Every structure is written in C-alpha cells, then in structure tokens.
C-alpha cells in the first residue's frame, strides 16, 4: 500500500482544500497536498500541485490517499472509482451518504479495491460517543442546529417567517434527518454525520432554529440510550479567511488526514 505522505490528493480546490493545504504547510508537516482533481481547466501544475481533470489520470499519478473536498456529485462520480482502484478516500461531503444506493456502491467498491472510506466529523462532535452508545441501543437522538436569521436566507424558512424581522428565537423546522437533509441541503453534512453515527436518517430528530441573539452557528447533539445520556453543544467560529466554512469542520479534515498516516491513532 502507498503510504507516502508527500502524495496526498484532493478532489476540489475550494475553501476546504485550500485551508487544509495552508494549515499543513504552516505546521511544517511532511503530509503534503501535491495533486488535485478539479472540474474545470486544463491539466496543469501550479504552486507545487498537479491538477487533473480526469479521475483515471489521478489514479495513474498514484496518490496515497485522496481527500474529497468538492461536492455530493464528486462523491458519486469519482469516489467509487478511486476505492475500486485500491485508493483510500476521506470524505467531507457527508450529506451525499444519505443516498443508500450510493453508500452501498461505495461499500462494494471498497471491498473490491481492499480500500477504505473514512468520513470526517466535520462541524459537529460527540460522534465517537454516539457510535459507541449505539452498540447497546439508543432510544433517542436529537440534533438542534441554531444560526442567526440571515444564515437561513434562501432556505424554506423564508416562506414561514420574515427572517429579517425576527425578534426572538424561532423554530423554523422540526422533523427527521431525512426531511431536514432534503429541505435544508446547506445543513445536510451535519445532519448526515449525526444520523449515520447514530440511529439513521428516519429516526434522528432534527430541530432547526433562527435566533437573532446568535452570533454564530451552534450544534447541539443529545442522545439517550442504555448507556445513559449525553448532551454536547458546539459554538463554532468560521474559518478566519472564509465565513461560510466552520473552522472546526476544516480542522476535522486535517485531523482525519493526520490520523490516516499515524502508526498509533491517538
Ligand atoms: N462535513 C462538514 O461539516 C462540512 C463542512 C463544510 C463543507 N463541507 C462540504 O465540503 C465540500 C467542499 O466545501 P468548500 O467549502 O470547500 O466548497 P467550495 O465551493 O469552496 O469548493 C468546492 C470546490 O470543488 C469543486 N468541485 C465541485 N464538484 C467537483 C467535482 N465533481 N470534481 C472536481 N471538483 C469539483 C468546485 O468547483 C469548487 O471549486 C462541500 O460539499 C461542502 O458541503 C462539509
């Protein structure tokens, strides 16, 4: 197996991938992003990164691991091919895994290629506890996402309330993770991460809140089961150079990649 930390590739080179590249470079790590699969432009080398447009060309280049930082479509179109070719993949666009047929195809591809797909924890936490607790049975898992009203612009919340005039904390959605993922796709990664770690898309309860007093995005995961119960609340700051991505989500990608190369997974 190729374990070369100098041959890490990304799919997509937007906010997440750039933040990952910059943070690794700043830390002086021997883990380096040296290839990228992008959807536009010609195959070129720029800033120490070889860019490909075709997944087969990337496979020929021989990445040790590929970090998907692109889109749900990229998971569907590129990741099965990479797994089938024996290349491990770290997936950031977790919302895509709500598609049971795609999840099954990824599983078969990884089995064929003897490779591994890892999902990042992204903007939420407590998923390790949720996965462990599931083994003894979970009775209830609730995810509550709270954002300032302006952050819900362009979502179905606009139809049920006047976001710009909200004076108090207002619930804009209550339902399960399956409905939440399809109605609020911008929240789909977080919703999917909780659903996949716990009781699945149909059984995970989701509440989405617009709060004029909120100064950022917060995530509350609450679980009750045979193990006992837990509540975890995260108040996330955005990436300093990109307000649309939470810092913790970017850090979770870096952590997953560092873990991939550790002999002892701490
Ligand atoms: N898990 C989490 O908590 C979490 C948090 C933030 C973002 N994300 C997800 O991570 C992904 C990247 O986020 P971002 O902020 O970097 O987005 P971005 O829009 O800044 O960058 C994505 C880049 O990927 C490219 N791209 C899209 N589809 C592609 C494909 N099929 N092949 C090659 N390139 C493709 C786009 O052109 C763009 O340049 C998104 O899917 C986003 O939903 C997940």
Short mmCIF file of N, CA and C in Angstrom, two decimals, residues 12-122:
data_model
loop_
_atom_site.label_atom_id
_atom_site.label_comp_id
_atom_site.label_asym_id
_atom_site.label_seq_id
_atom_site.Cartn_x
_atom_site.Cartn_y
_atom_site.Cartn_z
N UNK A 12 -11.46 18.76 -5.72
CA UNK A 12 -11.96 20.11 -5.49
C UNK A 12 -10.86 20.94 -4.84
N UNK A 13 -10.78 22.21 -5.25
CA UNK A 13 -9.76 23.07 -4.64
C UNK A 13 -10.39 24.40 -4.24
N UNK A 14 -11.46 24.28 -3.42
CA UNK A 14 -12.14 25.47 -2.90
C UNK A 14 -11.68 25.77 -1.48
N UNK A 15 -12.60 26.34 -0.68
CA UNK A 15 -12.26 26.82 0.67
C UNK A 15 -11.65 25.73 1.55
N UNK A 16 -12.29 24.57 1.55
CA UNK A 16 -11.86 23.49 2.44
C UNK A 16 -10.46 22.97 2.06
N UNK A 17 -10.28 22.69 0.78
CA UNK A 17 -8.99 22.13 0.32
C UNK A 17 -7.86 23.13 0.52
N UNK A 18 -8.12 24.41 0.24
CA UNK A 18 -7.07 25.44 0.41
C UNK A 18 -6.70 25.57 1.88
N UNK A 19 -7.73 25.55 2.73
CA UNK A 19 -7.46 25.67 4.17
C UNK A 19 -6.61 24.49 4.64
N UNK A 20 -6.93 23.30 4.14
CA UNK A 20 -6.18 22.09 4.50
C UNK A 20 -4.72 22.21 4.03
N UNK A 21 -4.54 22.59 2.78
CA UNK A 21 -3.19 22.75 2.23
C UNK A 21 -2.38 23.77 3.04
N UNK A 22 -3.01 24.93 3.31
CA UNK A 22 -2.30 26.00 4.01
C UNK A 22 -1.94 25.60 5.44
N UNK A 23 -2.89 24.96 6.12
CA UNK A 23 -2.64 24.59 7.52
C UNK A 23 -1.52 23.55 7.60
N UNK A 24 -1.52 22.57 6.70
CA UNK A 24 -0.45 21.56 6.69
C UNK A 24 0.90 22.23 6.41
N UNK A 25 0.92 23.14 5.44
CA UNK A 25 2.17 23.83 5.09
C UNK A 25 2.70 24.66 6.26
N UNK A 26 1.76 25.39 6.92
CA UNK A 26 2.16 26.24 8.05
C UNK A 26 2.76 25.42 9.18
N UNK A 27 2.23 24.20 9.38
CA UNK A 27 2.68 23.39 10.52
C UNK A 27 4.00 22.69 10.23
N UNK A 28 4.46 22.73 8.97
CA UNK A 28 5.71 22.07 8.62
C UNK A 28 5.57 20.55 8.54
N UNK A 29 4.34 20.06 8.46
CA UNK A 29 4.09 18.61 8.38
C UNK A 29 4.72 18.02 7.11
N UNK A 30 5.06 16.73 7.20
CA UNK A 30 5.53 16.07 5.97
C UNK A 30 4.35 15.61 5.11
N UNK A 31 3.14 15.81 5.61
CA UNK A 31 1.95 15.50 4.80
C UNK A 31 1.71 16.68 3.86
N UNK A 32 1.70 16.40 2.56
CA UNK A 32 1.61 17.49 1.57
C UNK A 32 0.53 17.19 0.53
N UNK A 33 -0.27 18.22 0.24
CA UNK A 33 -1.23 18.13 -0.87
C UNK A 33 -0.44 18.41 -2.14
N UNK A 34 -0.28 17.40 -2.98
CA UNK A 34 0.52 17.62 -4.19
C UNK A 34 -0.24 17.30 -5.48
N UNK A 35 -1.52 16.91 -5.35
CA UNK A 35 -2.34 16.73 -6.56
C UNK A 35 -3.78 17.10 -6.27
N UNK A 36 -4.48 17.51 -7.31
CA UNK A 36 -5.89 17.87 -7.16
C UNK A 36 -6.68 17.44 -8.38
N UNK A 37 -7.92 17.00 -8.13
CA UNK A 37 -8.83 16.69 -9.23
C UNK A 37 -9.84 17.83 -9.28
N UNK A 38 -9.87 18.55 -10.38
CA UNK A 38 -10.76 19.71 -10.50
C UNK A 38 -11.68 19.52 -11.70
N UNK A 39 -12.80 20.26 -11.69
CA UNK A 39 -13.77 20.03 -12.75
C UNK A 39 -13.56 20.94 -13.95
N UNK A 40 -12.81 22.04 -13.75
CA UNK A 40 -12.63 22.97 -14.87
C UNK A 40 -11.15 23.19 -15.17
N UNK A 41 -10.85 23.62 -16.40
CA UNK A 41 -9.47 23.97 -16.77
C UNK A 41 -8.68 22.78 -17.28
N UNK A 42 -7.47 23.07 -17.73
CA UNK A 42 -6.61 22.03 -18.30
C UNK A 42 -5.77 21.38 -17.20
N UNK A 43 -5.17 20.20 -17.50
CA UNK A 43 -4.24 19.58 -16.56
C UNK A 43 -3.02 20.48 -16.48
N UNK A 44 -2.74 21.01 -15.29
CA UNK A 44 -1.59 21.92 -15.14
C UNK A 44 -0.92 21.67 -13.79
N UNK A 45 0.29 22.20 -13.65
CA UNK A 45 0.94 22.18 -12.34
C UNK A 45 1.01 23.62 -11.86
N UNK A 46 0.56 23.85 -10.63
CA UNK A 46 0.55 25.22 -10.11
C UNK A 46 0.86 25.17 -8.62
N UNK A 47 1.81 25.97 -8.18
CA UNK A 47 2.09 26.11 -6.75
C UNK A 47 2.42 24.75 -6.10
N UNK A 48 3.12 23.90 -6.84
CA UNK A 48 3.51 22.59 -6.29
C UNK A 48 2.41 21.55 -6.30
N UNK A 49 1.29 21.87 -6.96
CA UNK A 49 0.17 20.91 -7.04
C UNK A 49 -0.10 20.58 -8.51
N UNK A 50 -0.17 19.28 -8.81
CA UNK A 50 -0.53 18.86 -10.17
C UNK A 50 -2.04 18.72 -10.22
N UNK A 51 -2.67 19.45 -11.14
CA UNK A 51 -4.13 19.37 -11.24
C UNK A 51 -4.55 18.50 -12.42
N UNK A 52 -5.48 17.59 -12.14
CA UNK A 52 -6.03 16.71 -13.18
C UNK A 52 -7.52 17.00 -13.33
N UNK A 53 -8.03 16.65 -14.51
CA UNK A 53 -9.48 16.78 -14.70
C UNK A 53 -10.14 15.41 -14.76
N UNK A 54 -9.32 14.39 -14.88
CA UNK A 54 -9.86 13.06 -15.11
C UNK A 54 -9.41 12.14 -13.97
N UNK A 55 -10.36 11.43 -13.38
CA UNK A 55 -10.04 10.59 -12.22
C UNK A 55 -9.03 9.50 -12.57
N UNK A 56 -9.09 8.99 -13.81
CA UNK A 56 -8.13 7.94 -14.19
C UNK A 56 -6.70 8.48 -14.25
N UNK A 57 -6.57 9.75 -14.67
CA UNK A 57 -5.23 10.37 -14.70
C UNK A 57 -4.70 10.53 -13.27
N UNK A 58 -5.59 10.86 -12.35
CA UNK A 58 -5.18 10.98 -10.94
C UNK A 58 -4.73 9.61 -10.41
N UNK A 59 -5.48 8.57 -10.77
CA UNK A 59 -5.12 7.22 -10.31
C UNK A 59 -3.74 6.83 -10.85
N UNK A 60 -3.49 7.16 -12.12
CA UNK A 60 -2.18 6.89 -12.74
C UNK A 60 -1.05 7.58 -11.97
N UNK A 61 -1.32 8.79 -11.47
CA UNK A 61 -0.33 9.58 -10.74
C UNK A 61 0.06 8.88 -9.42
N UNK A 62 -0.92 8.10 -8.85
CA UNK A 62 -0.62 7.28 -7.69
C UNK A 62 -0.70 7.96 -6.34
N UNK A 63 -1.87 8.53 -6.00
CA UNK A 63 -2.00 9.16 -4.67
C UNK A 63 -2.00 8.11 -3.55
N UNK A 64 -1.46 8.50 -2.38
CA UNK A 64 -1.51 7.58 -1.24
C UNK A 64 -2.89 7.63 -0.59
N UNK A 65 -3.54 8.79 -0.65
CA UNK A 65 -4.89 8.95 -0.12
C UNK A 65 -5.49 10.17 -0.82
N UNK A 66 -6.82 10.14 -0.99
CA UNK A 66 -7.49 11.27 -1.64
C UNK A 66 -8.50 11.85 -0.65
N UNK A 67 -8.49 13.18 -0.50
CA UNK A 67 -9.45 13.84 0.37
C UNK A 67 -10.49 14.52 -0.52
N UNK A 68 -11.73 14.06 -0.43
CA UNK A 68 -12.81 14.68 -1.21
C UNK A 68 -13.25 15.95 -0.50
N UNK A 69 -13.05 17.10 -1.16
CA UNK A 69 -13.45 18.42 -0.61
C UNK A 69 -14.25 19.15 -1.68
N UNK A 70 -15.19 18.49 -2.33
CA UNK A 70 -15.79 19.09 -3.52
C UNK A 70 -17.31 19.21 -3.44
N UNK A 71 -18.02 18.11 -3.55
CA UNK A 71 -19.48 18.17 -3.66
C UNK A 71 -20.05 16.76 -3.56
N UNK A 72 -21.38 16.72 -3.40
CA UNK A 72 -22.06 15.42 -3.38
C UNK A 72 -21.83 14.70 -4.71
N UNK A 73 -21.85 15.47 -5.81
CA UNK A 73 -21.68 14.87 -7.14
C UNK A 73 -20.30 14.22 -7.26
N UNK A 74 -19.29 14.85 -6.65
CA UNK A 74 -17.93 14.29 -6.73
C UNK A 74 -17.86 12.96 -5.99
N UNK A 75 -18.58 12.86 -4.88
CA UNK A 75 -18.57 11.58 -4.14
C UNK A 75 -19.17 10.50 -5.04
N UNK A 76 -20.27 10.84 -5.70
CA UNK A 76 -20.95 9.88 -6.56
C UNK A 76 -20.10 9.51 -7.78
N UNK A 77 -19.49 10.54 -8.42
CA UNK A 77 -18.85 10.32 -9.71
C UNK A 77 -17.40 9.83 -9.61
N UNK A 78 -16.67 10.23 -8.57
CA UNK A 78 -15.23 9.92 -8.52
C UNK A 78 -14.84 8.92 -7.45
N UNK A 79 -15.52 8.96 -6.30
CA UNK A 79 -15.03 8.18 -5.16
C UNK A 79 -15.11 6.66 -5.39
N UNK A 80 -16.21 6.13 -5.98
CA UNK A 80 -16.22 4.68 -6.20
C UNK A 80 -15.05 4.21 -7.07
N UNK A 81 -14.69 5.00 -8.08
CA UNK A 81 -13.58 4.63 -8.98
C UNK A 81 -12.26 4.57 -8.21
N UNK A 82 -12.06 5.54 -7.32
CA UNK A 82 -10.82 5.57 -6.53
C UNK A 82 -10.76 4.38 -5.58
N UNK A 83 -11.87 4.10 -4.91
CA UNK A 83 -11.89 2.98 -3.95
C UNK A 83 -11.65 1.66 -4.69
N UNK A 84 -12.26 1.53 -5.85
CA UNK A 84 -12.11 0.31 -6.65
C UNK A 84 -10.65 0.12 -7.07
N UNK A 85 -9.95 1.26 -7.26
CA UNK A 85 -8.54 1.21 -7.67
C UNK A 85 -7.62 1.01 -6.46
N UNK A 86 -8.20 0.79 -5.28
CA UNK A 86 -7.38 0.49 -4.10
C UNK A 86 -6.88 1.73 -3.38
N UNK A 87 -7.49 2.89 -3.65
CA UNK A 87 -7.03 4.14 -3.02
C UNK A 87 -8.00 4.54 -1.90
N UNK A 88 -7.45 4.77 -0.70
CA UNK A 88 -8.28 5.21 0.43
C UNK A 88 -8.78 6.63 0.18
N UNK A 89 -10.01 6.90 0.65
CA UNK A 89 -10.60 8.22 0.44
C UNK A 89 -11.18 8.74 1.76
N UNK A 90 -10.94 10.02 2.02
CA UNK A 90 -11.54 10.71 3.17
C UNK A 90 -12.63 11.62 2.60
N UNK A 91 -13.86 11.46 3.08
CA UNK A 91 -14.99 12.20 2.50
C UNK A 91 -15.45 13.32 3.44
N UNK A 92 -15.57 14.52 2.87
CA UNK A 92 -16.03 15.70 3.62
C UNK A 92 -17.52 15.97 3.34
N UNK A 93 -17.96 15.69 2.10
CA UNK A 93 -19.36 15.95 1.72
C UNK A 93 -20.23 14.80 2.20
N UNK A 94 -20.39 14.73 3.51
CA UNK A 94 -21.03 13.57 4.16
C UNK A 94 -22.51 13.46 3.79
N UNK A 95 -23.12 14.61 3.48
CA UNK A 95 -24.55 14.61 3.14
C UNK A 95 -24.86 13.65 2.01
N UNK A 96 -23.89 13.42 1.13
CA UNK A 96 -24.09 12.52 -0.01
C UNK A 96 -24.39 11.10 0.45
N UNK A 97 -23.94 10.74 1.65
CA UNK A 97 -24.07 9.36 2.11
C UNK A 97 -25.48 9.04 2.62
N UNK A 98 -26.37 10.05 2.54
CA UNK A 98 -27.78 9.81 2.84
C UNK A 98 -28.43 9.00 1.73
N UNK A 99 -27.77 8.88 0.60
CA UNK A 99 -28.27 8.09 -0.54
C UNK A 99 -27.83 6.64 -0.32
N UNK A 100 -28.81 5.79 0.06
CA UNK A 100 -28.48 4.41 0.44
C UNK A 100 -27.84 3.64 -0.72
N UNK A 101 -28.28 3.94 -1.95
CA UNK A 101 -27.72 3.22 -3.12
C UNK A 101 -26.25 3.60 -3.30
N UNK A 102 -25.94 4.88 -3.08
CA UNK A 102 -24.55 5.33 -3.22
C UNK A 102 -23.69 4.70 -2.11
N UNK A 103 -24.23 4.68 -0.90
CA UNK A 103 -23.48 4.10 0.23
C UNK A 103 -23.14 2.63 -0.07
N UNK A 104 -24.12 1.94 -0.64
CA UNK A 104 -23.92 0.53 -0.99
C UNK A 104 -22.86 0.38 -2.08
N UNK A 105 -22.91 1.27 -3.07
CA UNK A 105 -21.93 1.22 -4.18
C UNK A 105 -20.52 1.50 -3.65
N UNK A 106 -20.41 2.44 -2.72
CA UNK A 106 -19.10 2.77 -2.13
C UNK A 106 -18.56 1.58 -1.34
N UNK A 107 -19.45 0.91 -0.64
CA UNK A 107 -19.05 -0.25 0.16
C UNK A 107 -18.53 -1.36 -0.76
N UNK A 108 -19.24 -1.60 -1.84
CA UNK A 108 -18.81 -2.66 -2.79
C UNK A 108 -17.49 -2.29 -3.45
N UNK A 109 -17.33 -0.99 -3.78
CA UNK A 109 -16.09 -0.54 -4.42
C UNK A 109 -14.90 -0.72 -3.46
N UNK A 110 -15.11 -0.39 -2.19
CA UNK A 110 -14.02 -0.52 -1.20
C UNK A 110 -13.68 -1.99 -0.96
N UNK A 111 -14.71 -2.82 -0.99
CA UNK A 111 -14.47 -4.26 -0.82
C UNK A 111 -13.63 -4.79 -1.99
N UNK A 112 -14.01 -4.37 -3.19
CA UNK A 112 -13.30 -4.80 -4.40
C UNK A 112 -11.84 -4.33 -4.37
N UNK A 113 -11.63 -3.06 -3.99
CA UNK A 113 -10.28 -2.47 -4.04
C UNK A 113 -9.47 -2.69 -2.76
N UNK A 114 -10.11 -3.36 -1.76
CA UNK A 114 -9.46 -3.53 -0.44
C UNK A 114 -8.98 -2.17 0.09
N UNK A 115 -9.83 -1.18 -0.12
CA UNK A 115 -9.52 0.19 0.29
C UNK A 115 -10.50 0.61 1.38
N UNK A 116 -10.38 1.85 1.83
CA UNK A 116 -11.17 2.31 2.96
C UNK A 116 -11.70 3.71 2.72
N UNK A 117 -12.96 3.92 3.06
CA UNK A 117 -13.53 5.28 3.03
C UNK A 117 -13.71 5.73 4.48
N UNK A 118 -13.23 6.94 4.78
CA UNK A 118 -13.40 7.50 6.12
C UNK A 118 -14.22 8.77 6.00
N UNK A 119 -15.17 8.97 6.92
CA UNK A 119 -15.90 10.24 6.91
C UNK A 119 -15.36 11.12 8.04
N UNK A 120 -15.28 12.41 7.79
CA UNK A 120 -14.80 13.33 8.82
C UNK A 120 -15.96 13.65 9.77
N UNK A 121 -15.65 14.16 10.95
CA UNK A 121 -16.74 14.53 11.87
C UNK A 121 -17.30 15.91 11.50
N UNK A 122 -16.51 16.70 10.76
CA UNK A 122 -17.00 17.99 10.26
C UNK A 122 -17.26 18.98 11.38
#
